[in-house]
Amino acid sequence: MAYNLLKGKRGIIFGALNADSIAWKVAERAYEEGATFTLTNTSVALRMGDTAQLAEKCNSTLIAADATNVADLENLVAESMKVLGGKIDFVLHSIGMSPNVRKGRHYSDLDYNYLEKTLDISAISFHKVLQVCRKMDAITEWGSVVALSYVAAQRTFYGYNDMADAKSLLESIARSFGYIYGRERNVRINTVSQSPTRTTAGSGVKGIDRLLDFGERMSPLGNATGDECADYCITLFSDLTRKVTMQNLFHDGGFSSMGMSLRALEQYEKGLDCDCDSESSETDHKFD
């Protein structure tokens, strides 16, 4: 059901690759709510992904941009304002990638060149987007910027690796830039800490199936789906949340407030008679 929450609003959506992407689902919902927007990703992602189909469905323009490249971002913002006919009302940053995770590097044995790429792609790119938008005065007063995060920014999660560091930095950037942009131009900046979600990027997280099951058992409302995350993002882009900024907003069915649920405890008790000492194998990586 559409409510015209974004009627007349313009935006830029980063990171829609295929129908599993949260950014893809946000774009569909934004279009249903009356928004116009550009879609952007790297040139390689636009060639390999299905984003062109989404652009056709949402009557949107595709603009290739590497979010780690300031010149690309300047062109993206300028072209978006030209195509959309004015300043931007909302931006979605849905970007994350770790070469260390992809290469199977253990957190205690990171490749630091890979780590720099993880931080640049997954977090510093958010700062670059905000800095470019501010310098170009591209976002309207009471505009809204949202980046997607995960609870591993606050708590240690098996297998999440250096992406946890990136998400921590991402959330810090939202707070630091949120103060500046809020005082100057009433622009809101928030992060949404989403439940584990089976996206293309999320599928690369070690133990994702068990993580999804654990989240479902722990959360009183269950895991939040990608579609539900899109609904939440739409409210943050809308005028209904004009005084919400500098927040990390948990959208996880209550998982982040739980210590132990009955469902998770009962499942744990079923395995008490099982000899499953994780320290007995892969000695070098027993705590990964």
PDB file of C-alpha atoms in Angstrom:
ATOM      1  CA  MET A   1       0.000   0.000   0.000  1.00  0.00           C
ATOM      2  CA  ALA A   2       1.341   3.427  -0.965  1.00  0.00           C
ATOM      3  CA  TYR A   3       0.842   6.561   1.119  1.00  0.00           C
ATOM      4  CA  ASN A   4       2.541   9.177  -1.125  1.00  0.00           C
ATOM      5  CA  LEU A   5       5.126   9.710   1.623  1.00  0.00           C
ATOM      6  CA  LEU A   6       7.775  10.757  -0.892  1.00  0.00           C
ATOM      7  CA  LYS A   7       5.612  12.554  -3.428  1.00  0.00           C
ATOM      8  CA  GLY A   8       7.699  15.216  -5.153  1.00  0.00           C
ATOM      9  CA  LYS A   9      10.958  14.138  -3.499  1.00  0.00           C
ATOM     10  CA  ARG A  10      14.195  13.453  -5.370  1.00  0.00           C
ATOM     11  CA  GLY A  11      16.944  11.070  -4.376  1.00  0.00           C
ATOM     12  CA  ILE A  12      20.084   9.095  -5.101  1.00  0.00           C
ATOM     13  CA  ILE A  13      20.200   5.375  -4.289  1.00  0.00           C
ATOM     14  CA  PHE A  14      23.580   3.631  -4.052  1.00  0.00           C
ATOM     15  CA  GLY A  15      24.086  -0.101  -4.220  1.00  0.00           C
ATOM     16  CA  ALA A  16      21.150  -1.753  -6.010  1.00  0.00           C
ATOM     17  CA  LEU A  17      22.640  -4.801  -7.723  1.00  0.00           C
ATOM     18  CA  ASN A  18      19.816  -7.324  -8.011  1.00  0.00           C
ATOM     19  CA  ALA A  19      16.407  -8.098  -6.543  1.00  0.00           C
ATOM     20  CA  ASP A  20      18.021  -9.395  -3.331  1.00  0.00           C
ATOM     21  CA  SER A  21      19.660  -6.036  -2.613  1.00  0.00           C
ATOM     22  CA  ILE A  22      18.088  -3.926   0.116  1.00  0.00           C
ATOM     23  CA  ALA A  23      18.825  -0.890  -2.068  1.00  0.00           C
ATOM     24  CA  TRP A  24      16.748  -2.500  -4.830  1.00  0.00           C
ATOM     25  CA  LYS A  25      13.815  -2.916  -2.464  1.00  0.00           C
ATOM     26  CA  VAL A  26      14.203   0.670  -1.202  1.00  0.00           C
ATOM     27  CA  ALA A  27      14.112   1.916  -4.793  1.00  0.00           C
ATOM     28  CA  GLU A  28      10.907   0.008  -5.520  1.00  0.00           C
ATOM     29  CA  ARG A  29       9.239   1.389  -2.400  1.00  0.00           C
ATOM     30  CA  ALA A  30      10.477   4.931  -3.026  1.00  0.00           C
ATOM     31  CA  TYR A  31       9.007   4.782  -6.516  1.00  0.00           C
ATOM     32  CA  GLU A  32       5.693   3.518  -5.137  1.00  0.00           C
ATOM     33  CA  GLU A  33       5.665   6.426  -2.673  1.00  0.00           C
ATOM     34  CA  GLY A  34       6.058   8.995  -5.444  1.00  0.00           C
ATOM     35  CA  ALA A  35       9.792   9.706  -5.462  1.00  0.00           C
ATOM     36  CA  THR A  36      12.052  10.215  -8.453  1.00  0.00           C
ATOM     37  CA  PHE A  37      15.688   9.222  -8.145  1.00  0.00           C
ATOM     38  CA  THR A  38      18.869   8.158  -9.848  1.00  0.00           C
ATOM     39  CA  LEU A  39      20.450   4.754  -9.328  1.00  0.00           C
ATOM     40  CA  THR A  40      24.190   4.366  -9.030  1.00  0.00           C
ATOM     41  CA  ASN A  41      26.821   1.690  -8.685  1.00  0.00           C
ATOM     42  CA  THR A  42      30.269   1.005 -10.091  1.00  0.00           C
ATOM     43  CA  SER A  43      30.567   0.468 -13.831  1.00  0.00           C
ATOM     44  CA  VAL A  44      31.399  -3.212 -13.290  1.00  0.00           C
ATOM     45  CA  ALA A  45      28.382  -3.718 -11.025  1.00  0.00           C
ATOM     46  CA  LEU A  46      26.084  -2.019 -13.535  1.00  0.00           C
ATOM     47  CA  ARG A  47      27.363  -4.305 -16.295  1.00  0.00           C
ATOM     48  CA  MET A  48      27.158  -7.502 -14.253  1.00  0.00           C
ATOM     49  CA  GLY A  49      24.032  -6.784 -12.201  1.00  0.00           C
ATOM     50  CA  ASP A  50      20.383  -6.294 -13.044  1.00  0.00           C
ATOM     51  CA  THR A  51      20.182  -2.600 -12.163  1.00  0.00           C
ATOM     52  CA  ALA A  52      19.120  -1.599 -15.670  1.00  0.00           C
ATOM     53  CA  GLN A  53      15.908  -3.573 -15.191  1.00  0.00           C
ATOM     54  CA  LEU A  54      15.222  -1.711 -11.960  1.00  0.00           C
ATOM     55  CA  ALA A  55      15.892   1.622 -13.659  1.00  0.00           C
ATOM     56  CA  GLU A  56      13.369   0.802 -16.363  1.00  0.00           C
ATOM     57  CA  LYS A  57      10.793  -0.296 -13.796  1.00  0.00           C
ATOM     58  CA  CYS A  58      11.238   2.877 -11.717  1.00  0.00           C
ATOM     59  CA  ASN A  59      11.717   5.256 -14.647  1.00  0.00           C
ATOM     60  CA  SER A  60      15.136   6.126 -13.237  1.00  0.00           C
ATOM     61  CA  THR A  61      18.463   7.134 -14.740  1.00  0.00           C
ATOM     62  CA  LEU A  62      21.545   4.979 -14.177  1.00  0.00           C
ATOM     63  CA  ILE A  63      24.757   6.855 -13.414  1.00  0.00           C
ATOM     64  CA  ALA A  64      27.979   4.901 -12.966  1.00  0.00           C
ATOM     65  CA  ALA A  65      30.104   6.048 -10.036  1.00  0.00           C
ATOM     66  CA  ASP A  66      32.770   4.607  -7.792  1.00  0.00           C
ATOM     67  CA  ALA A  67      31.733   5.838  -4.345  1.00  0.00           C
ATOM     68  CA  THR A  68      35.370   5.908  -3.252  1.00  0.00           C
ATOM     69  CA  ASN A  69      36.259   8.351  -6.048  1.00  0.00           C
ATOM     70  CA  VAL A  70      35.465  12.001  -5.290  1.00  0.00           C
ATOM     71  CA  ALA A  71      35.462  13.029  -8.961  1.00  0.00           C
ATOM     72  CA  ASP A  72      32.939  10.296  -9.741  1.00  0.00           C
ATOM     73  CA  LEU A  73      30.751  11.450  -6.857  1.00  0.00           C
ATOM     74  CA  GLU A  74      30.885  15.072  -7.993  1.00  0.00           C
ATOM     75  CA  ASN A  75      29.747  14.002 -11.452  1.00  0.00           C
ATOM     76  CA  LEU A  76      27.037  11.782  -9.955  1.00  0.00           C
ATOM     77  CA  VAL A  77      25.609  14.574  -7.808  1.00  0.00           C
ATOM     78  CA  ALA A  78      25.753  17.145 -10.608  1.00  0.00           C
ATOM     79  CA  GLU A  79      24.118  14.800 -13.120  1.00  0.00           C
ATOM     80  CA  SER A  80      21.486  13.708 -10.609  1.00  0.00           C
ATOM     81  CA  MET A  81      20.449  17.315  -9.923  1.00  0.00           C
ATOM     82  CA  LYS A  82      20.343  17.947 -13.666  1.00  0.00           C
ATOM     83  CA  VAL A  83      18.269  14.847 -14.433  1.00  0.00           C
ATOM     84  CA  LEU A  84      15.928  15.282 -11.469  1.00  0.00           C
ATOM     85  CA  GLY A  85      15.520  19.016 -11.901  1.00  0.00           C
ATOM     86  CA  GLY A  86      16.755  20.237  -8.551  1.00  0.00           C
ATOM     87  CA  LYS A  87      18.422  19.463  -5.250  1.00  0.00           C
ATOM     88  CA  ILE A  88      18.275  16.045  -3.624  1.00  0.00           C
ATOM     89  CA  ASP A  89      15.873  15.221  -0.779  1.00  0.00           C
ATOM     90  CA  PHE A  90      17.249  11.815   0.194  1.00  0.00           C
ATOM     91  CA  VAL A  91      20.267   9.565  -0.251  1.00  0.00           C
ATOM     92  CA  LEU A  92      20.643   5.855   0.506  1.00  0.00           C
ATOM     93  CA  HIS A  93      24.165   4.521   1.097  1.00  0.00           C
ATOM     94  CA  SER A  94      23.949   0.741   0.780  1.00  0.00           C
ATOM     95  CA  ILE A  95      27.573  -0.135   0.097  1.00  0.00           C
ATOM     96  CA  GLY A  96      29.771  -2.720   1.769  1.00  0.00           C
ATOM     97  CA  MET A  97      32.553  -5.073   0.735  1.00  0.00           C
ATOM     98  CA  SER A  98      35.552  -6.719   2.411  1.00  0.00           C
ATOM     99  CA  PRO A  99      38.363  -8.245   0.336  1.00  0.00           C
ATOM    100  CA  ASN A 100      39.591  -9.938   3.521  1.00  0.00           C
ATOM    101  CA  VAL A 101      36.262 -11.725   3.892  1.00  0.00           C
ATOM    102  CA  ARG A 102      36.206 -12.643   0.218  1.00  0.00           C
ATOM    103  CA  LYS A 103      39.741 -14.010   0.416  1.00  0.00           C
ATOM    104  CA  GLY A 104      39.088 -15.889   3.650  1.00  0.00           C
ATOM    105  CA  ARG A 105      41.611 -13.918   5.697  1.00  0.00           C
ATOM    106  CA  HIS A 106      41.328 -14.384   9.450  1.00  0.00           C
ATOM    107  CA  TYR A 107      40.784 -11.242  11.557  1.00  0.00           C
ATOM    108  CA  SER A 108      44.065 -11.820  13.399  1.00  0.00           C
ATOM    109  CA  ASP A 109      45.900 -12.124  10.074  1.00  0.00           C
ATOM    110  CA  LEU A 110      44.418  -9.351   7.937  1.00  0.00           C
ATOM    111  CA  ASP A 111      45.948  -8.096   4.741  1.00  0.00           C
ATOM    112  CA  TYR A 112      46.195  -4.379   5.551  1.00  0.00           C
ATOM    113  CA  ASN A 113      45.887  -3.310   1.941  1.00  0.00           C
ATOM    114  CA  TYR A 114      42.605  -5.209   1.883  1.00  0.00           C
ATOM    115  CA  LEU A 115      41.603  -3.578   5.175  1.00  0.00           C
ATOM    116  CA  GLU A 116      42.133  -0.121   3.684  1.00  0.00           C
ATOM    117  CA  LYS A 117      39.838  -1.098   0.821  1.00  0.00           C
ATOM    118  CA  THR A 118      37.234  -2.459   3.246  1.00  0.00           C
ATOM    119  CA  LEU A 119      37.173   0.807   5.190  1.00  0.00           C
ATOM    120  CA  ASP A 120      37.232   2.983   2.073  1.00  0.00           C
ATOM    121  CA  ILE A 121      34.425   1.146   0.302  1.00  0.00           C
ATOM    122  CA  SER A 122      32.219   0.384   3.294  1.00  0.00           C
ATOM    123  CA  ALA A 123      32.629   3.496   5.449  1.00  0.00           C
ATOM    124  CA  ILE A 124      34.858   6.293   4.156  1.00  0.00           C
ATOM    125  CA  SER A 125      32.802   6.372   0.967  1.00  0.00           C
ATOM    126  CA  PHE A 126      29.918   7.546   3.173  1.00  0.00           C
ATOM    127  CA  HIS A 127      31.992  10.517   4.332  1.00  0.00           C
ATOM    128  CA  LYS A 128      32.932  11.260   0.721  1.00  0.00           C
ATOM    129  CA  VAL A 129      29.284  11.239  -0.345  1.00  0.00           C
ATOM    130  CA  LEU A 130      28.338  13.620   2.455  1.00  0.00           C
ATOM    131  CA  GLN A 131      31.303  15.920   1.893  1.00  0.00           C
ATOM    132  CA  VAL A 132      30.624  16.179  -1.835  1.00  0.00           C
ATOM    133  CA  CYS A 133      26.919  16.842  -1.258  1.00  0.00           C
ATOM    134  CA  ARG A 134      27.687  19.542   1.313  1.00  0.00           C
ATOM    135  CA  LYS A 135      30.280  21.311  -0.828  1.00  0.00           C
ATOM    136  CA  MET A 136      27.905  21.270  -3.795  1.00  0.00           C
ATOM    137  CA  ASP A 137      24.951  22.307  -1.610  1.00  0.00           C
ATOM    138  CA  ALA A 138      23.106  19.371  -3.159  1.00  0.00           C
ATOM    139  CA  ILE A 139      20.717  18.333  -0.370  1.00  0.00           C
ATOM    140  CA  THR A 140      17.568  20.288   0.423  1.00  0.00           C
ATOM    141  CA  GLU A 141      16.760  21.608   3.882  1.00  0.00           C
ATOM    142  CA  TRP A 142      15.277  18.782   5.978  1.00  0.00           C
ATOM    143  CA  GLY A 143      16.751  16.282   3.549  1.00  0.00           C
ATOM    144  CA  SER A 144      17.601  12.792   4.802  1.00  0.00           C
ATOM    145  CA  VAL A 145      20.638  10.538   4.353  1.00  0.00           C
ATOM    146  CA  VAL A 146      20.560   6.889   5.460  1.00  0.00           C
ATOM    147  CA  ALA A 147      23.353   4.302   5.495  1.00  0.00           C
ATOM    148  CA  LEU A 148      22.897   0.607   6.242  1.00  0.00           C
ATOM    149  CA  SER A 149      24.789  -0.850   9.205  1.00  0.00           C
ATOM    150  CA  TYR A 150      24.802  -3.968  11.400  1.00  0.00           C
ATOM    151  CA  VAL A 151      24.895  -4.726  15.127  1.00  0.00           C
ATOM    152  CA  ALA A 152      28.454  -6.080  14.762  1.00  0.00           C
ATOM    153  CA  ALA A 153      29.518  -2.436  15.014  1.00  0.00           C
ATOM    154  CA  GLN A 154      28.760  -2.724  18.763  1.00  0.00           C
ATOM    155  CA  ARG A 155      29.125  -6.434  19.488  1.00  0.00           C
ATOM    156  CA  THR A 156      31.539  -9.114  18.374  1.00  0.00           C
ATOM    157  CA  PHE A 157      30.064 -11.555  15.866  1.00  0.00           C
ATOM    158  CA  TYR A 158      31.743 -14.729  14.727  1.00  0.00           C
ATOM    159  CA  GLY A 159      33.004 -14.407  11.167  1.00  0.00           C
ATOM    160  CA  TYR A 160      32.041 -10.769  10.553  1.00  0.00           C
ATOM    161  CA  ASN A 161      35.723  -9.895  10.389  1.00  0.00           C
ATOM    162  CA  ASP A 162      36.886  -6.373   9.440  1.00  0.00           C
ATOM    163  CA  MET A 163      33.402  -5.416   8.272  1.00  0.00           C
ATOM    164  CA  ALA A 164      32.657  -4.839  11.976  1.00  0.00           C
ATOM    165  CA  ASP A 165      35.350  -2.153  12.037  1.00  0.00           C
ATOM    166  CA  ALA A 166      33.908  -0.604   8.892  1.00  0.00           C
ATOM    167  CA  LYS A 167      30.386  -0.476  10.323  1.00  0.00           C
ATOM    168  CA  SER A 168      31.700   1.138  13.524  1.00  0.00           C
ATOM    169  CA  LEU A 169      33.361   3.848  11.445  1.00  0.00           C
ATOM    170  CA  LEU A 170      30.244   4.236   9.321  1.00  0.00           C
ATOM    171  CA  GLU A 171      28.110   4.951  12.385  1.00  0.00           C
ATOM    172  CA  SER A 172      30.676   7.398  13.755  1.00  0.00           C
ATOM    173  CA  ILE A 173      30.647   9.323  10.477  1.00  0.00           C
ATOM    174  CA  ALA A 174      26.854   9.586  10.667  1.00  0.00           C
ATOM    175  CA  ARG A 175      27.105  11.166  14.117  1.00  0.00           C
ATOM    176  CA  SER A 176      29.983  13.514  13.318  1.00  0.00           C
ATOM    177  CA  PHE A 177      28.615  14.706   9.971  1.00  0.00           C
ATOM    178  CA  GLY A 178      25.075  14.690  11.329  1.00  0.00           C
ATOM    179  CA  TYR A 179      25.977  17.446  13.771  1.00  0.00           C
ATOM    180  CA  ILE A 180      27.557  19.635  11.094  1.00  0.00           C
ATOM    181  CA  TYR A 181      24.911  19.118   8.426  1.00  0.00           C
ATOM    182  CA  GLY A 182      22.114  19.413  10.964  1.00  0.00           C
ATOM    183  CA  ARG A 183      23.274  22.729  12.379  1.00  0.00           C
ATOM    184  CA  GLU A 184      23.989  24.218   8.983  1.00  0.00           C
ATOM    185  CA  ARG A 185      21.113  23.001   6.826  1.00  0.00           C
ATOM    186  CA  ASN A 186      18.779  20.804   8.882  1.00  0.00           C
ATOM    187  CA  VAL A 187      19.919  17.718   6.973  1.00  0.00           C
ATOM    188  CA  ARG A 188      19.318  14.443   8.832  1.00  0.00           C
ATOM    189  CA  ILE A 189      21.901  11.656   8.831  1.00  0.00           C
ATOM    190  CA  ASN A 190      21.182   8.219  10.312  1.00  0.00           C
ATOM    191  CA  THR A 191      22.271   4.616  10.064  1.00  0.00           C
ATOM    192  CA  VAL A 192      19.916   1.636  10.092  1.00  0.00           C
ATOM    193  CA  SER A 193      21.240  -1.477  11.808  1.00  0.00           C
ATOM    194  CA  GLN A 194      19.404  -4.198   9.930  1.00  0.00           C
ATOM    195  CA  SER A 195      18.867  -7.864  10.821  1.00  0.00           C
ATOM    196  CA  PRO A 196      21.129 -10.331   8.994  1.00  0.00           C
ATOM    197  CA  THR A 197      19.687 -10.406   5.483  1.00  0.00           C
ATOM    198  CA  ARG A 198      20.416 -12.779   2.618  1.00  0.00           C
ATOM    199  CA  THR A 199      21.719 -10.276   0.089  1.00  0.00           C
ATOM    200  CA  THR A 200      24.582 -10.811  -2.375  1.00  0.00           C
ATOM    201  CA  ALA A 201      26.976  -9.165   0.094  1.00  0.00           C
ATOM    202  CA  GLY A 202      25.404 -10.771   3.158  1.00  0.00           C
ATOM    203  CA  SER A 203      25.781 -14.244   1.704  1.00  0.00           C
ATOM    204  CA  GLY A 204      29.549 -13.824   1.940  1.00  0.00           C
ATOM    205  CA  VAL A 205      29.454 -13.567   5.727  1.00  0.00           C
ATOM    206  CA  LYS A 206      30.796 -16.707   7.391  1.00  0.00           C
ATOM    207  CA  GLY A 207      28.015 -18.829   8.900  1.00  0.00           C
ATOM    208  CA  ILE A 208      25.200 -16.689   7.441  1.00  0.00           C
ATOM    209  CA  ASP A 209      22.662 -19.548   7.625  1.00  0.00           C
ATOM    210  CA  ARG A 210      23.317 -20.102  11.337  1.00  0.00           C
ATOM    211  CA  LEU A 211      23.347 -16.357  11.927  1.00  0.00           C
ATOM    212  CA  LEU A 212      19.922 -16.013  10.330  1.00  0.00           C
ATOM    213  CA  ASP A 213      18.574 -18.885  12.417  1.00  0.00           C
ATOM    214  CA  PHE A 214      20.054 -17.479  15.625  1.00  0.00           C
ATOM    215  CA  GLY A 215      18.631 -14.029  14.921  1.00  0.00           C
ATOM    216  CA  GLU A 216      15.201 -15.514  14.256  1.00  0.00           C
ATOM    217  CA  ARG A 217      15.248 -17.439  17.542  1.00  0.00           C
ATOM    218  CA  MET A 218      16.579 -14.512  19.588  1.00  0.00           C
ATOM    219  CA  SER A 219      14.383 -11.711  18.227  1.00  0.00           C
ATOM    220  CA  PRO A 220      10.914 -11.399  19.776  1.00  0.00           C
ATOM    221  CA  LEU A 221       9.563 -10.193  16.439  1.00  0.00           C
ATOM    222  CA  GLY A 222      11.862 -12.335  14.303  1.00  0.00           C
ATOM    223  CA  ASN A 223      14.381 -11.113  11.736  1.00  0.00           C
ATOM    224  CA  ALA A 224      13.452  -8.045   9.738  1.00  0.00           C
ATOM    225  CA  THR A 225      13.317  -8.800   6.012  1.00  0.00           C
ATOM    226  CA  GLY A 226      14.794  -6.693   3.249  1.00  0.00           C
ATOM    227  CA  ASP A 227      11.316  -5.518   2.259  1.00  0.00           C
ATOM    228  CA  GLU A 228      10.615  -4.430   5.822  1.00  0.00           C
ATOM    229  CA  CYS A 229      13.928  -2.579   5.921  1.00  0.00           C
ATOM    230  CA  ALA A 230      12.882  -0.736   2.776  1.00  0.00           C
ATOM    231  CA  ASP A 231       9.643   0.323   4.480  1.00  0.00           C
ATOM    232  CA  TYR A 232      11.632   1.665   7.413  1.00  0.00           C
ATOM    233  CA  CYS A 233      14.019   3.599   5.174  1.00  0.00           C
ATOM    234  CA  ILE A 234      11.057   5.234   3.439  1.00  0.00           C
ATOM    235  CA  THR A 235       9.827   6.610   6.777  1.00  0.00           C
ATOM    236  CA  LEU A 236      13.297   8.069   7.386  1.00  0.00           C
ATOM    237  CA  PHE A 237      13.258   9.765   3.981  1.00  0.00           C
ATOM    238  CA  SER A 238       9.805  11.172   4.644  1.00  0.00           C
ATOM    239  CA  ASP A 239       8.794  14.325   6.512  1.00  0.00           C
ATOM    240  CA  LEU A 240       7.438  12.173   9.343  1.00  0.00           C
ATOM    241  CA  THR A 241      10.933  11.873  10.870  1.00  0.00           C
ATOM    242  CA  ARG A 242      12.183  15.452  10.536  1.00  0.00           C
ATOM    243  CA  LYS A 243      13.768  15.515  13.991  1.00  0.00           C
ATOM    244  CA  VAL A 244      15.516  12.142  13.849  1.00  0.00           C
ATOM    245  CA  THR A 245      19.249  12.488  13.210  1.00  0.00           C
ATOM    246  CA  MET A 246      22.673  11.202  14.302  1.00  0.00           C
ATOM    247  CA  GLN A 247      21.050   7.916  15.350  1.00  0.00           C
ATOM    248  CA  ASN A 248      21.925   4.300  14.788  1.00  0.00           C
ATOM    249  CA  LEU A 249      18.445   2.842  14.483  1.00  0.00           C
ATOM    250  CA  PHE A 250      18.094  -0.878  15.148  1.00  0.00           C
ATOM    251  CA  HIS A 251      15.723  -2.569  12.739  1.00  0.00           C
ATOM    252  CA  ASP A 252      16.153  -6.129  13.922  1.00  0.00           C
ATOM    253  CA  GLY A 253      12.974  -7.379  15.559  1.00  0.00           C
ATOM    254  CA  GLY A 254      14.362  -6.584  19.005  1.00  0.00           C
ATOM    255  CA  PHE A 255      17.535  -8.678  18.661  1.00  0.00           C
ATOM    256  CA  SER A 256      19.839  -5.868  19.836  1.00  0.00           C
ATOM    257  CA  SER A 257      18.029  -5.608  23.193  1.00  0.00           C
ATOM    258  CA  MET A 258      18.006  -9.344  23.944  1.00  0.00           C
ATOM    259  CA  GLY A 259      20.313 -11.349  26.170  1.00  0.00           C
ATOM    260  CA  MET A 260      18.736 -14.780  25.757  1.00  0.00           C
ATOM    261  CA  SER A 261      15.370 -15.915  24.448  1.00  0.00           C
ATOM    262  CA  LEU A 262      13.546 -19.101  25.389  1.00  0.00           C
ATOM    263  CA  ARG A 263      13.650 -20.352  21.794  1.00  0.00           C
ATOM    264  CA  ALA A 264      17.415 -19.877  21.569  1.00  0.00           C
ATOM    265  CA  LEU A 265      17.947 -21.409  25.028  1.00  0.00           C
ATOM    266  CA  GLU A 266      15.888 -24.487  24.150  1.00  0.00           C
ATOM    267  CA  GLN A 267      17.894 -24.981  20.965  1.00  0.00           C
ATOM    268  CA  TYR A 268      21.129 -24.585  22.927  1.00  0.00           C
ATOM    269  CA  GLU A 269      20.010 -27.177  25.481  1.00  0.00           C
ATOM    270  CA  LYS A 270      19.383 -29.707  22.700  1.00  0.00           C
ATOM    271  CA  GLY A 271      23.075 -29.602  21.898  1.00  0.00           C
ATOM    272  CA  LEU A 272      24.414 -29.960  25.450  1.00  0.00           C
ATOM    273  CA  ASP A 273      24.951 -33.703  25.026  1.00  0.00           C
ATOM    274  CA  CYS A 274      26.838 -33.143  21.774  1.00  0.00           C
ATOM    275  CA  ASP A 275      30.630 -33.021  21.845  1.00  0.00           C
ATOM    276  CA  CYS A 276      31.072 -29.956  19.641  1.00  0.00           C
ATOM    277  CA  ASP A 277      34.202 -28.286  21.005  1.00  0.00           C
ATOM    278  CA  SER A 278      35.020 -25.683  18.372  1.00  0.00           C
ATOM    279  CA  GLU A 279      38.573 -25.421  19.708  1.00  0.00           C
ATOM    280  CA  SER A 280      39.447 -28.959  18.664  1.00  0.00           C
ATOM    281  CA  SER A 281      40.046 -28.150  14.998  1.00  0.00           C
ATOM    282  CA  GLU A 282      41.620 -25.405  12.908  1.00  0.00           C
ATOM    283  CA  THR A 283      43.798 -24.371  15.850  1.00  0.00           C
ATOM    284  CA  ASP A 284      45.051 -21.180  14.216  1.00  0.00           C
ATOM    285  CA  HIS A 285      41.516 -19.922  13.601  1.00  0.00           C
ATOM    286  CA  LYS A 286      39.595 -21.441  16.489  1.00  0.00           C
ATOM    287  CA  PHE A 287      38.045 -18.137  17.537  1.00  0.00           C
ATOM    288  CA  ASP A 288      37.147 -16.872  14.071  1.00  0.00           C
TER     289      ASP A 288
END
